[in-house]
mmCIF file of C-alpha atoms in Angstrom:
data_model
loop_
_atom_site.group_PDB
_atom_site.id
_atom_site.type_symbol
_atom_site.label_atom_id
_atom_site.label_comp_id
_atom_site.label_asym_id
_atom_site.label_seq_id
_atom_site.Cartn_x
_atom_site.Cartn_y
_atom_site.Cartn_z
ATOM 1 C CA UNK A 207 -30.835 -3.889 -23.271
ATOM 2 C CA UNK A 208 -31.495 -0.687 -21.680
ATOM 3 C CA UNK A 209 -29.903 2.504 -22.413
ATOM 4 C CA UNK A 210 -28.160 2.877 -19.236
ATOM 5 C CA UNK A 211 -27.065 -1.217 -18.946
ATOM 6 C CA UNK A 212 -26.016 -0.682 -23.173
ATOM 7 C CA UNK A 213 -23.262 2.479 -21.042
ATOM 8 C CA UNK A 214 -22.219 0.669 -18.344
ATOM 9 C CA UNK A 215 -21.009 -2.056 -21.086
ATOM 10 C CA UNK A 216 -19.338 0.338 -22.743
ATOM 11 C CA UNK A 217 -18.220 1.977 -19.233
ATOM 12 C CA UNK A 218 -16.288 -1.411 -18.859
ATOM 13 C CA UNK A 219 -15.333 -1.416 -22.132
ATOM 14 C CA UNK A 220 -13.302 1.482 -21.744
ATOM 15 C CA UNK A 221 -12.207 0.755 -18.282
ATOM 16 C CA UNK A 222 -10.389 -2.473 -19.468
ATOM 17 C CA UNK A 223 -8.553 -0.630 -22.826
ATOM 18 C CA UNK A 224 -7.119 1.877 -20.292
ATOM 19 C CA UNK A 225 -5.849 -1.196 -18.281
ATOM 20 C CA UNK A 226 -8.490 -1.493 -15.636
ATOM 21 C CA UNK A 227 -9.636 -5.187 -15.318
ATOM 22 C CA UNK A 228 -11.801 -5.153 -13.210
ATOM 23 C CA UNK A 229 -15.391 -3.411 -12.927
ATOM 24 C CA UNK A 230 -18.083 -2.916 -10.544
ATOM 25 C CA UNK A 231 -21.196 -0.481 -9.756
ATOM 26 C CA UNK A 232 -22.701 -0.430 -6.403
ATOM 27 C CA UNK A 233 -24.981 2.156 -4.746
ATOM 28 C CA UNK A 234 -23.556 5.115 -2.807
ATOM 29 C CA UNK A 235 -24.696 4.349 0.597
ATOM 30 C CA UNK A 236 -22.510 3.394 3.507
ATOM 31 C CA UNK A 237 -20.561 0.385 3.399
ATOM 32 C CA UNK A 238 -21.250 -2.740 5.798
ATOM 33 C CA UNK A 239 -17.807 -1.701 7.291
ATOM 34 C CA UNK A 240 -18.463 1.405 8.090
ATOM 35 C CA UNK A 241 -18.641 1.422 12.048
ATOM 36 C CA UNK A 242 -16.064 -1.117 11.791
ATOM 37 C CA UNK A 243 -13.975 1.319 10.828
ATOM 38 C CA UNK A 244 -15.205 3.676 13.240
ATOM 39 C CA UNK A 245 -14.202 1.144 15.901
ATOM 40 C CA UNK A 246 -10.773 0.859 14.322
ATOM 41 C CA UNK A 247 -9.827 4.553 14.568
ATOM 42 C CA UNK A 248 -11.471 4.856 17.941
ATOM 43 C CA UNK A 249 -9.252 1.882 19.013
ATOM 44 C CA UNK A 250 -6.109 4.185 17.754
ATOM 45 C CA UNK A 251 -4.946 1.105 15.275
ATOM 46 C CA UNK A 252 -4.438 4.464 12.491
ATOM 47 C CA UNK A 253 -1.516 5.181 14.483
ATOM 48 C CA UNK A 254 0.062 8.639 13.182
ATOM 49 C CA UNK A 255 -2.255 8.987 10.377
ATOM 50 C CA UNK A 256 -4.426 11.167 12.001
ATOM 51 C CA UNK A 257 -6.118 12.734 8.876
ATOM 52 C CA UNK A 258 -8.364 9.244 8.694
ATOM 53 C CA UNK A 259 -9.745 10.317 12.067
ATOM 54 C CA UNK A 260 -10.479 14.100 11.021
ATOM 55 C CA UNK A 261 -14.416 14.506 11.920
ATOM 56 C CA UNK A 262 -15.242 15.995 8.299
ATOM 57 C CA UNK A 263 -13.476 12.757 6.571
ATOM 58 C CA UNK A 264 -15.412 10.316 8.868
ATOM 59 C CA UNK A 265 -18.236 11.731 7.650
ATOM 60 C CA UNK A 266 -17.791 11.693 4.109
ATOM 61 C CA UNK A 267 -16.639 7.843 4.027
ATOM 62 C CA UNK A 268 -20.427 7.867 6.335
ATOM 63 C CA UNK A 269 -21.826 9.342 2.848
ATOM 64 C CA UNK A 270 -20.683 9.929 0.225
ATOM 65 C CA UNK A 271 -22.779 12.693 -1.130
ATOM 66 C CA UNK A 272 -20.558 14.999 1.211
ATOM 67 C CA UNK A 273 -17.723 14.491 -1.526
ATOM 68 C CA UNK A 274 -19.947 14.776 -4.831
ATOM 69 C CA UNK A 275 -23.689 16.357 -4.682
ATOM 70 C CA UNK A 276 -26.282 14.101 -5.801
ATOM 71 C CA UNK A 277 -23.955 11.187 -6.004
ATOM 72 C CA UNK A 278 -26.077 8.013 -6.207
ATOM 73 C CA UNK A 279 -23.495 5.228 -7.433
ATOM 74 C CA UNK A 280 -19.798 4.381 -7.058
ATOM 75 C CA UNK A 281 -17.885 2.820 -9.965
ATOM 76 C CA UNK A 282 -15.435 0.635 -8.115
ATOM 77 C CA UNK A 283 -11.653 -0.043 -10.293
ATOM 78 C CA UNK A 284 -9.266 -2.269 -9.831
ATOM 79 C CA UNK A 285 -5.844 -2.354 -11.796
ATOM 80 C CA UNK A 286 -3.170 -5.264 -11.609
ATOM 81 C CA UNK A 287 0.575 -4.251 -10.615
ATOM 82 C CA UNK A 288 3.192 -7.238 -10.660
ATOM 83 C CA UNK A 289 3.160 -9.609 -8.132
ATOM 84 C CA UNK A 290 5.768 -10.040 -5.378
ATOM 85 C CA UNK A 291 8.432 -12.538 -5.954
ATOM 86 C CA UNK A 292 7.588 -15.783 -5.114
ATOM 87 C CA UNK A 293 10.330 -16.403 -2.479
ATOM 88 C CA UNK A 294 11.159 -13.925 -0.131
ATOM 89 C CA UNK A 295 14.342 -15.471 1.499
ATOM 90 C CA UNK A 296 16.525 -13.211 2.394
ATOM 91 C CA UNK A 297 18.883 -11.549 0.547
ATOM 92 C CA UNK A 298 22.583 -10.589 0.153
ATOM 93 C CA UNK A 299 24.076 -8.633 3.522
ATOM 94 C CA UNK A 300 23.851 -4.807 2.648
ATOM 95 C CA UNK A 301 20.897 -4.708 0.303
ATOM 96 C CA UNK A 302 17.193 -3.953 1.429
ATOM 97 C CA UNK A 303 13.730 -5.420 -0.060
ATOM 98 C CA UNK A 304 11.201 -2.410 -1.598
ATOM 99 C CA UNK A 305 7.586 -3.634 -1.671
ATOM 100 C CA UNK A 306 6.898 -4.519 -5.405
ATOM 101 C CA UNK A 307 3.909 -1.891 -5.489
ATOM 102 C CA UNK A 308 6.940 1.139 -5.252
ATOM 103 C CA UNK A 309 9.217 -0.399 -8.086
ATOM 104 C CA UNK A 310 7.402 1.995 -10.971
ATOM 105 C CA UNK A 311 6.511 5.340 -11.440
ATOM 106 C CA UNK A 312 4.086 6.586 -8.821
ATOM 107 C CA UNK A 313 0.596 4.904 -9.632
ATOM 108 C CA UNK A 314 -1.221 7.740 -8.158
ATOM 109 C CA UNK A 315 -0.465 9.943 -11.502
ATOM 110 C CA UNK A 316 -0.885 7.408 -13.598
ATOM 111 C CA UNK A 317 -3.808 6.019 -12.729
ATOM 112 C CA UNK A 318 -5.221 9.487 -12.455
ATOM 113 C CA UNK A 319 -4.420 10.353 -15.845
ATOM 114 C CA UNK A 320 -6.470 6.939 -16.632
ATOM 115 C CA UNK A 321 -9.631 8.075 -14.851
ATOM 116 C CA UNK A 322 -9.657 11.513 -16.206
ATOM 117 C CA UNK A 323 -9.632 9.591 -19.820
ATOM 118 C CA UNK A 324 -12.147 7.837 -18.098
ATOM 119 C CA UNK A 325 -14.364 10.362 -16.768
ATOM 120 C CA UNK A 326 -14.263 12.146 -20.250
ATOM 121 C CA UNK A 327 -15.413 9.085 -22.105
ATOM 122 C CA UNK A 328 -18.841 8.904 -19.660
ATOM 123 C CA UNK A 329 -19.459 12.671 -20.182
ATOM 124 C CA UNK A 330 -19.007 12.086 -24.175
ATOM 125 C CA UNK A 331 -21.598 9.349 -23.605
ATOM 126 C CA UNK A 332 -23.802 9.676 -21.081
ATOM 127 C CA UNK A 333 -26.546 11.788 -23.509
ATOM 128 C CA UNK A 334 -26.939 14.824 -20.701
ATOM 129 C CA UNK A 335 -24.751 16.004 -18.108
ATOM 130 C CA UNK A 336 -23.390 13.662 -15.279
ATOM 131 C CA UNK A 337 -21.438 14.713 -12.305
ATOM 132 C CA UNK A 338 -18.034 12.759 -11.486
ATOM 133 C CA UNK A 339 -15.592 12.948 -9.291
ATOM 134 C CA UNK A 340 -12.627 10.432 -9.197
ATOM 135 C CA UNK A 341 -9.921 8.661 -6.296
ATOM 136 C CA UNK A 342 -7.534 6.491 -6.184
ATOM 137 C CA UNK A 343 -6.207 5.610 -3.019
ATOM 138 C CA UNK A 344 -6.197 9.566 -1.749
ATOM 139 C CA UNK A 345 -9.929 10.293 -0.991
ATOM 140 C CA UNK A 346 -12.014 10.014 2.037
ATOM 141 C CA UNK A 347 -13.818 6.605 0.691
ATOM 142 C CA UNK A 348 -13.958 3.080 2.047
ATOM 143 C CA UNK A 349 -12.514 1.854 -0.893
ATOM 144 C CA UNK A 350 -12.271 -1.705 -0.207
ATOM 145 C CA UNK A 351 -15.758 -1.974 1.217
ATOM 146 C CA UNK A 352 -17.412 -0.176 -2.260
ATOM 147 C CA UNK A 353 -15.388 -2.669 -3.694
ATOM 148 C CA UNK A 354 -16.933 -5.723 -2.286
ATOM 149 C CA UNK A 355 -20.601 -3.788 -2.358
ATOM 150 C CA UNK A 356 -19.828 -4.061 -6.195
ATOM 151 C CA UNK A 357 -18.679 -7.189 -6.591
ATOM 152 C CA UNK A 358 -15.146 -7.409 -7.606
ATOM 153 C CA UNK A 359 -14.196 -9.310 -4.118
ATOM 154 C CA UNK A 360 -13.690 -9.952 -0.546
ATOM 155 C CA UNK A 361 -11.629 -8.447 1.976
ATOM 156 C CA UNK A 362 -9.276 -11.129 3.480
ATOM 157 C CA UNK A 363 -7.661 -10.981 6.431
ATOM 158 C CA UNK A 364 -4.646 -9.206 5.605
ATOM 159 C CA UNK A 365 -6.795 -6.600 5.002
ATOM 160 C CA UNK A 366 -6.039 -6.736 1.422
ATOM 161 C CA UNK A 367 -8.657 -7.044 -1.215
ATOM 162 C CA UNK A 368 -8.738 -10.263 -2.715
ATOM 163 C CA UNK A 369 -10.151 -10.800 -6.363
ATOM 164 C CA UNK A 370 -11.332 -14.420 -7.178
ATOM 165 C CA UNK A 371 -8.738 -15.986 -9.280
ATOM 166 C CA UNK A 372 -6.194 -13.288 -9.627
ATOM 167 C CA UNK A 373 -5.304 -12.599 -5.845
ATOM 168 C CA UNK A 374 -4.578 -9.485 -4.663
ATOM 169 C CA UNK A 375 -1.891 -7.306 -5.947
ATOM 170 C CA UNK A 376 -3.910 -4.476 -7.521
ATOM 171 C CA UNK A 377 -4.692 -0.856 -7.339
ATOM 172 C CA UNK A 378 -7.968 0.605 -6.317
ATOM 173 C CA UNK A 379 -9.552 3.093 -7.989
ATOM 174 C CA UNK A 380 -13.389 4.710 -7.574
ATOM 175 C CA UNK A 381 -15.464 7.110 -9.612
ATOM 176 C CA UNK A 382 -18.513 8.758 -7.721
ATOM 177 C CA UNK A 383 -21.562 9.616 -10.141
ATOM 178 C CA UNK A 384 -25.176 10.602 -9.891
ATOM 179 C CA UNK A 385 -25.688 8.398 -13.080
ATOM 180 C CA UNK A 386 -27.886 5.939 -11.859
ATOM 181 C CA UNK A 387 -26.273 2.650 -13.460
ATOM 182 C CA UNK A 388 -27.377 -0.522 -12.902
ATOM 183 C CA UNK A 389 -26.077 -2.164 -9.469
ATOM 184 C CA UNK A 390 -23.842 -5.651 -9.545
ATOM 185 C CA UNK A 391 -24.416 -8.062 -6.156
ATOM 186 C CA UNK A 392 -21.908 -7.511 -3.824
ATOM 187 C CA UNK A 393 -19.242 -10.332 -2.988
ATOM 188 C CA UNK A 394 -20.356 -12.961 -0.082
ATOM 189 C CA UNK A 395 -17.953 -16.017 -0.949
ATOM 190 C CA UNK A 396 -15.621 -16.184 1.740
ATOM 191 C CA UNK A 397 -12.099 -16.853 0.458
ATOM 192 C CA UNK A 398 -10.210 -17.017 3.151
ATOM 193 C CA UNK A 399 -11.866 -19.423 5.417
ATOM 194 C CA UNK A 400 -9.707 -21.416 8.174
ATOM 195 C CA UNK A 401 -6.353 -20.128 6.467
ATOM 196 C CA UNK A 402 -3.972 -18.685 8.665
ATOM 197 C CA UNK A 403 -1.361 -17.787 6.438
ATOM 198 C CA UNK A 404 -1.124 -14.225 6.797
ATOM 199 C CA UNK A 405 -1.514 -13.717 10.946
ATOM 200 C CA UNK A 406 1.015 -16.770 10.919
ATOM 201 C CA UNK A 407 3.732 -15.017 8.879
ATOM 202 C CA UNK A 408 3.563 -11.704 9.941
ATOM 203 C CA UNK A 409 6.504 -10.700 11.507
ATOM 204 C CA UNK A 410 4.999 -8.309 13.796
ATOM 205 C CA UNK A 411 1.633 -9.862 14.661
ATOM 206 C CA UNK A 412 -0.293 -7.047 13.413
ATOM 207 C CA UNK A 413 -2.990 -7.995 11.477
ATOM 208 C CA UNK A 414 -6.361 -8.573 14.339
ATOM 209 C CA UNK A 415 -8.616 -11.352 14.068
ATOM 210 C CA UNK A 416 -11.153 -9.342 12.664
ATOM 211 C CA UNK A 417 -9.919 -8.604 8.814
ATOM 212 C CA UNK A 418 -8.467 -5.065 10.213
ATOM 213 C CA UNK A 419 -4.713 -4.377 11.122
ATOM 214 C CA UNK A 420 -2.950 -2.637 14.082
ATOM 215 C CA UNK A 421 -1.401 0.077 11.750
ATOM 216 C CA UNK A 422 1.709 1.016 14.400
ATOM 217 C CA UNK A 423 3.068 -2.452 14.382
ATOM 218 C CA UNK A 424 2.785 -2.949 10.295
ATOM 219 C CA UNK A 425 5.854 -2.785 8.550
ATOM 220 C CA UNK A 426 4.497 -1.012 5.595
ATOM 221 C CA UNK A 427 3.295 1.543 8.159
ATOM 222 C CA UNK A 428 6.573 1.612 9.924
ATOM 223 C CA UNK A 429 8.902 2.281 6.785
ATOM 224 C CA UNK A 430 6.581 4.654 5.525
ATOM 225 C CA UNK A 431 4.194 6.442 7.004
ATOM 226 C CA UNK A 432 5.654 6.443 10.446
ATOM 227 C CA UNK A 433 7.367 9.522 11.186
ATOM 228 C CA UNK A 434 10.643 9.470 13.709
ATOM 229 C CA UNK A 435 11.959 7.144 16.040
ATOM 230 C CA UNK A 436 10.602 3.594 15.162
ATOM 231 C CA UNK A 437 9.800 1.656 18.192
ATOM 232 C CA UNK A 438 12.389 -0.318 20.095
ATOM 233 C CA UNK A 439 10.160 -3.282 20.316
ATOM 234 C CA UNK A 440 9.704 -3.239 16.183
ATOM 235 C CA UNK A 441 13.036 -2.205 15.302
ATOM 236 C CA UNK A 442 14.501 -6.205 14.426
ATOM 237 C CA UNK A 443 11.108 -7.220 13.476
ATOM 238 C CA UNK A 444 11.834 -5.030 10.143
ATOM 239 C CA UNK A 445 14.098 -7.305 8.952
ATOM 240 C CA UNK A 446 15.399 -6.512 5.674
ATOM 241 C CA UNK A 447 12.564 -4.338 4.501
ATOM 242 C CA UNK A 448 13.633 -0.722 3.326
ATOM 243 C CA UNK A 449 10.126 0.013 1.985
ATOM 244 C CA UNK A 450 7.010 -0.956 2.552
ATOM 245 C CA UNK A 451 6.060 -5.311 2.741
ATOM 246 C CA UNK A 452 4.628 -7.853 0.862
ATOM 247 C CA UNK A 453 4.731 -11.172 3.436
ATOM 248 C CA UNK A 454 1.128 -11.297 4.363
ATOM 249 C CA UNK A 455 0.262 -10.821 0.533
ATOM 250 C CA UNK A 456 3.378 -13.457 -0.513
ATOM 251 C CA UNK A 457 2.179 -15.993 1.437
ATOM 252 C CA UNK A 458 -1.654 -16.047 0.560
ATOM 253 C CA UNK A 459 -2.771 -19.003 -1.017
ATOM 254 C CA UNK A 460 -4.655 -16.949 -3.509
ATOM 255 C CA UNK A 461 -1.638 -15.313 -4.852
ATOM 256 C CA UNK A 462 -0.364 -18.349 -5.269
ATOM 257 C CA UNK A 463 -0.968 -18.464 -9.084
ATOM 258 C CA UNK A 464 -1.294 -15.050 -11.192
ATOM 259 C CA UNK A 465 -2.597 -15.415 -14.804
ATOM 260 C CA UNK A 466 -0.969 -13.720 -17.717
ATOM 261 C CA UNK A 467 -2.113 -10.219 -17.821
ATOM 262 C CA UNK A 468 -1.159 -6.826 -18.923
ATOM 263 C CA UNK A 469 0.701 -4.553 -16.289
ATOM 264 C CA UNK A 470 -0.103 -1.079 -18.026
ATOM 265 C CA UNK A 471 1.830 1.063 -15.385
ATOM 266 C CA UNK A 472 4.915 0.061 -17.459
ATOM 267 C CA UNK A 473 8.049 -1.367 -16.065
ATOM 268 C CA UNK A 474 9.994 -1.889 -12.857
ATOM 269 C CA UNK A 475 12.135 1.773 -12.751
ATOM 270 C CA UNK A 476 13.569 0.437 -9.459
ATOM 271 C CA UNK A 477 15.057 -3.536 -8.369
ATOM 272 C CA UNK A 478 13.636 -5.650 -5.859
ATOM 273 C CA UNK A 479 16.620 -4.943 -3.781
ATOM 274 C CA UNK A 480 18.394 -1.608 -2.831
ATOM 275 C CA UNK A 481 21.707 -1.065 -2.106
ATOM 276 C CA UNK A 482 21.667 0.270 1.180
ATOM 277 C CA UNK A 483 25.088 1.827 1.462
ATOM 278 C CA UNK A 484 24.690 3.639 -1.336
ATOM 279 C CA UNK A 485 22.030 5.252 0.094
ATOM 280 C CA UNK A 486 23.753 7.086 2.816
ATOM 281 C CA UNK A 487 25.333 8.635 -0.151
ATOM 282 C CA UNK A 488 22.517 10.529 -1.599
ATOM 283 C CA UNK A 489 22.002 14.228 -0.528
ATOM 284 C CA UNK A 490 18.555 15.745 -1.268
ATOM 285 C CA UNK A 491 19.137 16.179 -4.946
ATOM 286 C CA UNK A 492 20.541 12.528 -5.171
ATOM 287 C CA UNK A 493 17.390 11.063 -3.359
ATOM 288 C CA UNK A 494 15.097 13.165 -5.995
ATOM 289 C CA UNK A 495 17.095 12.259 -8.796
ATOM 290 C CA UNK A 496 16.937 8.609 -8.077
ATOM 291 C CA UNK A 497 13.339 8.074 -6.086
ATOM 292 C CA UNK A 498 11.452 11.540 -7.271
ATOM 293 C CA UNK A 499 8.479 10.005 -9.293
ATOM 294 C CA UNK A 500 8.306 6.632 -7.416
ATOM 295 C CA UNK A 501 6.634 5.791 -4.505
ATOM 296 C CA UNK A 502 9.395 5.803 -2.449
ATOM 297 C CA UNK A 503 9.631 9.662 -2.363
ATOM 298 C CA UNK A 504 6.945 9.268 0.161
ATOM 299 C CA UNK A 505 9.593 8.299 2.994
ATOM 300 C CA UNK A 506 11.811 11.249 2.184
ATOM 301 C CA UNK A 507 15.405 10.588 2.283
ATOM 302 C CA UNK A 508 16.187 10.621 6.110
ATOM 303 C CA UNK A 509 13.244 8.145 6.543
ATOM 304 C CA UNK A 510 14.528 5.879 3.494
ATOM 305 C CA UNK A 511 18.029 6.385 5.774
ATOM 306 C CA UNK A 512 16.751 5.580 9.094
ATOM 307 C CA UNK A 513 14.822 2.188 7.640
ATOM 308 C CA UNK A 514 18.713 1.091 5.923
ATOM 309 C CA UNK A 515 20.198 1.772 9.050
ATOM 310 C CA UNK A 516 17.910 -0.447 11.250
ATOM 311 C CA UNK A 517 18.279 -3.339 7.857
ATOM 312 C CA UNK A 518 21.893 -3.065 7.766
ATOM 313 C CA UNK A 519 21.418 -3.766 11.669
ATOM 314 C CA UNK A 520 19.471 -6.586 11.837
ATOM 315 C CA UNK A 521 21.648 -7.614 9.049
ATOM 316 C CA UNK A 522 24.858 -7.504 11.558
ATOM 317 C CA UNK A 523 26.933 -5.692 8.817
ATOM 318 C CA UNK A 524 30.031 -4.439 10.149
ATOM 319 C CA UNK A 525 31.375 -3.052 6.790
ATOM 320 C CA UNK A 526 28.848 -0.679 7.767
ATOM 321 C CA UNK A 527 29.771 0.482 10.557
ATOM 322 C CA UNK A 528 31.972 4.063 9.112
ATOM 323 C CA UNK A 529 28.895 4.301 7.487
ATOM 324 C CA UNK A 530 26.404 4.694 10.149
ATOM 325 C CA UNK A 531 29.171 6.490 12.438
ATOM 326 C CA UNK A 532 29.421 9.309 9.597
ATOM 327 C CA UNK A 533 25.848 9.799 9.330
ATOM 328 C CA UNK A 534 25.676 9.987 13.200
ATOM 329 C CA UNK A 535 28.223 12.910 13.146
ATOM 330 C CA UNK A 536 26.446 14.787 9.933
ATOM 331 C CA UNK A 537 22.807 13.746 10.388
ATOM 332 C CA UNK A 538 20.051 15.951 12.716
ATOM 333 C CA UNK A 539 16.794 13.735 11.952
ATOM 334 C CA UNK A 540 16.371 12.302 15.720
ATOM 335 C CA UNK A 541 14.656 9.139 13.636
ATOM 336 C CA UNK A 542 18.003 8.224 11.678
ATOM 337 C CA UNK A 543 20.049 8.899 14.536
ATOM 338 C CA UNK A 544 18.604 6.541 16.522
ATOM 339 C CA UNK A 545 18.331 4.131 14.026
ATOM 340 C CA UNK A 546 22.163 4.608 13.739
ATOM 341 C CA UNK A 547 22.937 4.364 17.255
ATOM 342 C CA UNK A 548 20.573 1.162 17.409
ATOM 343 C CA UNK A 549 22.110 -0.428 14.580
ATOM 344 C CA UNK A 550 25.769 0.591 15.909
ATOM 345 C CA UNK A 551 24.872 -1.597 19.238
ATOM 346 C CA UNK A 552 23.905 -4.485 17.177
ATOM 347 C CA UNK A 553 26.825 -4.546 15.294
ATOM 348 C CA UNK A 554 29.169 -4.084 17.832
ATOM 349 C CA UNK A 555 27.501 -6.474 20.326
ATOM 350 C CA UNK A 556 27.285 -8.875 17.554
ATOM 351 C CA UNK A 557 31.411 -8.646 17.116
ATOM 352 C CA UNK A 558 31.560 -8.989 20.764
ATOM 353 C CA UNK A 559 30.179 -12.268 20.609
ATOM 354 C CA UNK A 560 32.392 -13.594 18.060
ATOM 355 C CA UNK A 561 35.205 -14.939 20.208
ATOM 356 C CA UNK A 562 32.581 -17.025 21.984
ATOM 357 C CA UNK A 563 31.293 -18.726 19.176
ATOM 358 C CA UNK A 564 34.698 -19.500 17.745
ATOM 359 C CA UNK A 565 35.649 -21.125 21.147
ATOM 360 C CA UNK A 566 32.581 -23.344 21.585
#
């Protein structure tokens, strides 16, 4: 065994004691997806996240030797996190559903704190000095695509990477280097083949023909990264989701089954339910006190607001109603407020129908 093969074994080693399971090494060239991803931003399917379509980040997920000098590889990472449940019917009148991903503590520090044990262990090993530079989920790299380039899968439709027998709820993670490891084959099974699952469940029709997603009809994008006033044609199409979603991933065959396996990201800090009143009863110390560290701090609280407003009016709640009329009178974000006032009309027009019903 060579000397650089016997590191890479250890590499792994390492990886999968800190709770990675998954490994790969691929060359730092651009990824087969590249101008498909071009063609996505161009087609505006980013949405508000204009920071993917900045010139100087294009060019770095073009080459990767913009983000570390003399990088010649890219260790690809993937962690587990605990699957969805496996029935998403809906749930009791009042609560909202949180994407299982945002139930711990924020993976980014975690995981970070992971790689930087990481990184350390290749320095202590390597034999001479190695430039490193580490991501998860932040940087301006095609993850998924270095992923498949090194093996570990195949991006499905959904858009999510899916791992051969263990689906596809994990966290990706990357190390550049100029350590010139030993390459894996990339991933050519197709997985998903004929299966429709995903583009048939999707609430919103979002996810293109193509493996790529219209980002500003997603509901994940919606509930989080969307800014303001959520569109009146997506508004119902929510449903019950507060934060985030997990149908496209829920509903994949390959998900179907998850093996016994070690979540090291430690447990659920927050249920797969929230209850949405309660919310509306947070101020800015109450929303840090109870989301600060989780992913959900992402939304901020008048964007976790304005997503329980439109559930609690798809839901038809009218116990909600002082509610929403309070935080209409105290509220200035022009995102809840509308959500309010939109949720307020379904309510009411819902009670309005009422006598009808009864009569026929």
């Amino acid at each position: 065994m060579s000397a650089l093969l016997e590191l890479k074994e250890k590499i792994k080693t390492e990886a999968f004691r800190l709770g990675f399971n998954h490994l790969g090494v691929t060359k730092a060239k651009p990824v087969p997806n590249y101008p498909q991803f071009l063609n996505w931003i161009e087609e505006g399917n980013h949405g508000t996240m204009t920071y993917l379509a900045r010139e100087d980040t294009l060019q770095k997920r073009r080459n990767p030797e913009l983000i570390l000098e003399g990088c010649n590889r890219i260790i690809s990472l993937a962690m587990p996190y605990r699957p969805a449940q496996k029935s998403l019917t809906p749930g009791p009148e009042g609560f909202g559903r949180v994407s299982t991903y945002a139930r711990t503590e924020d993976y980014h520090e975690q995981i970070w704190q992971k790689l930087d044990e990481l990184e350390a262990y290749v320095r202590n090993n390597a034999g001479s000095p190695v430039n490193l530079r580490s991501y998860v989920d932040t940087g301006p790299i095609l993850e998924r695509g270095f992923a498949v380039a090194a093996g570990l899968g195949q991006i499905g439709k959904n858009t999510c990477l899916i791992v051969p027998g263990t689906g596809s709820y994990f966290y990706l993670a990357e190390i550049l280097t100029d350590l010139p490891l030993p390459v894996d084959p990339p991933y050519t099974r197709d997985l998903c083949k004929t299966c429709q699952r995903c583009l048939e469940a999707c609430p919103t029709s979002c996810i293109l023909p193509n493996h790529t997603l219209d980002a500003r009809r997603c509901i994940s994008y919606l509930t989080i990264e969307h800014k303001g006033v959520i569109p009146a044609d997506q508004k119902s199409l929510i449903g019950e989701w507060v934060f985030g979603c997990d149908i496209c991933q829920s509903v994949c065959p390959h998900n179907a089954w998850t093996p016994e396996q070690a979540y090291s990201l430690g447990e659920d800090r927050l249920p797969e339910m929230l209850d949405l009143l309660s919310l509306f009863e947070l101020d800015e110390t109450g929303f840090k006190l109870h989301f600060g560290g989780t992913p959900i701090e992402r939304a901020e609280r008048t964007g976790l607001l304005r997503n329980a407003a439109l559930v609690l009016g798809n839901q038809r709640m009218q116990a909600a109603l002082p509610t929403l009329q309070k935080t209409l009178a105290e509220e200035t974000d022009e995102g809840l407020l509308d959500a309010c006032r939109w949720a307020i009309r379904q309510i009411e027009s819902s009670q309005a129908k009422e006598p009808d019903e009864v009569q026929n």
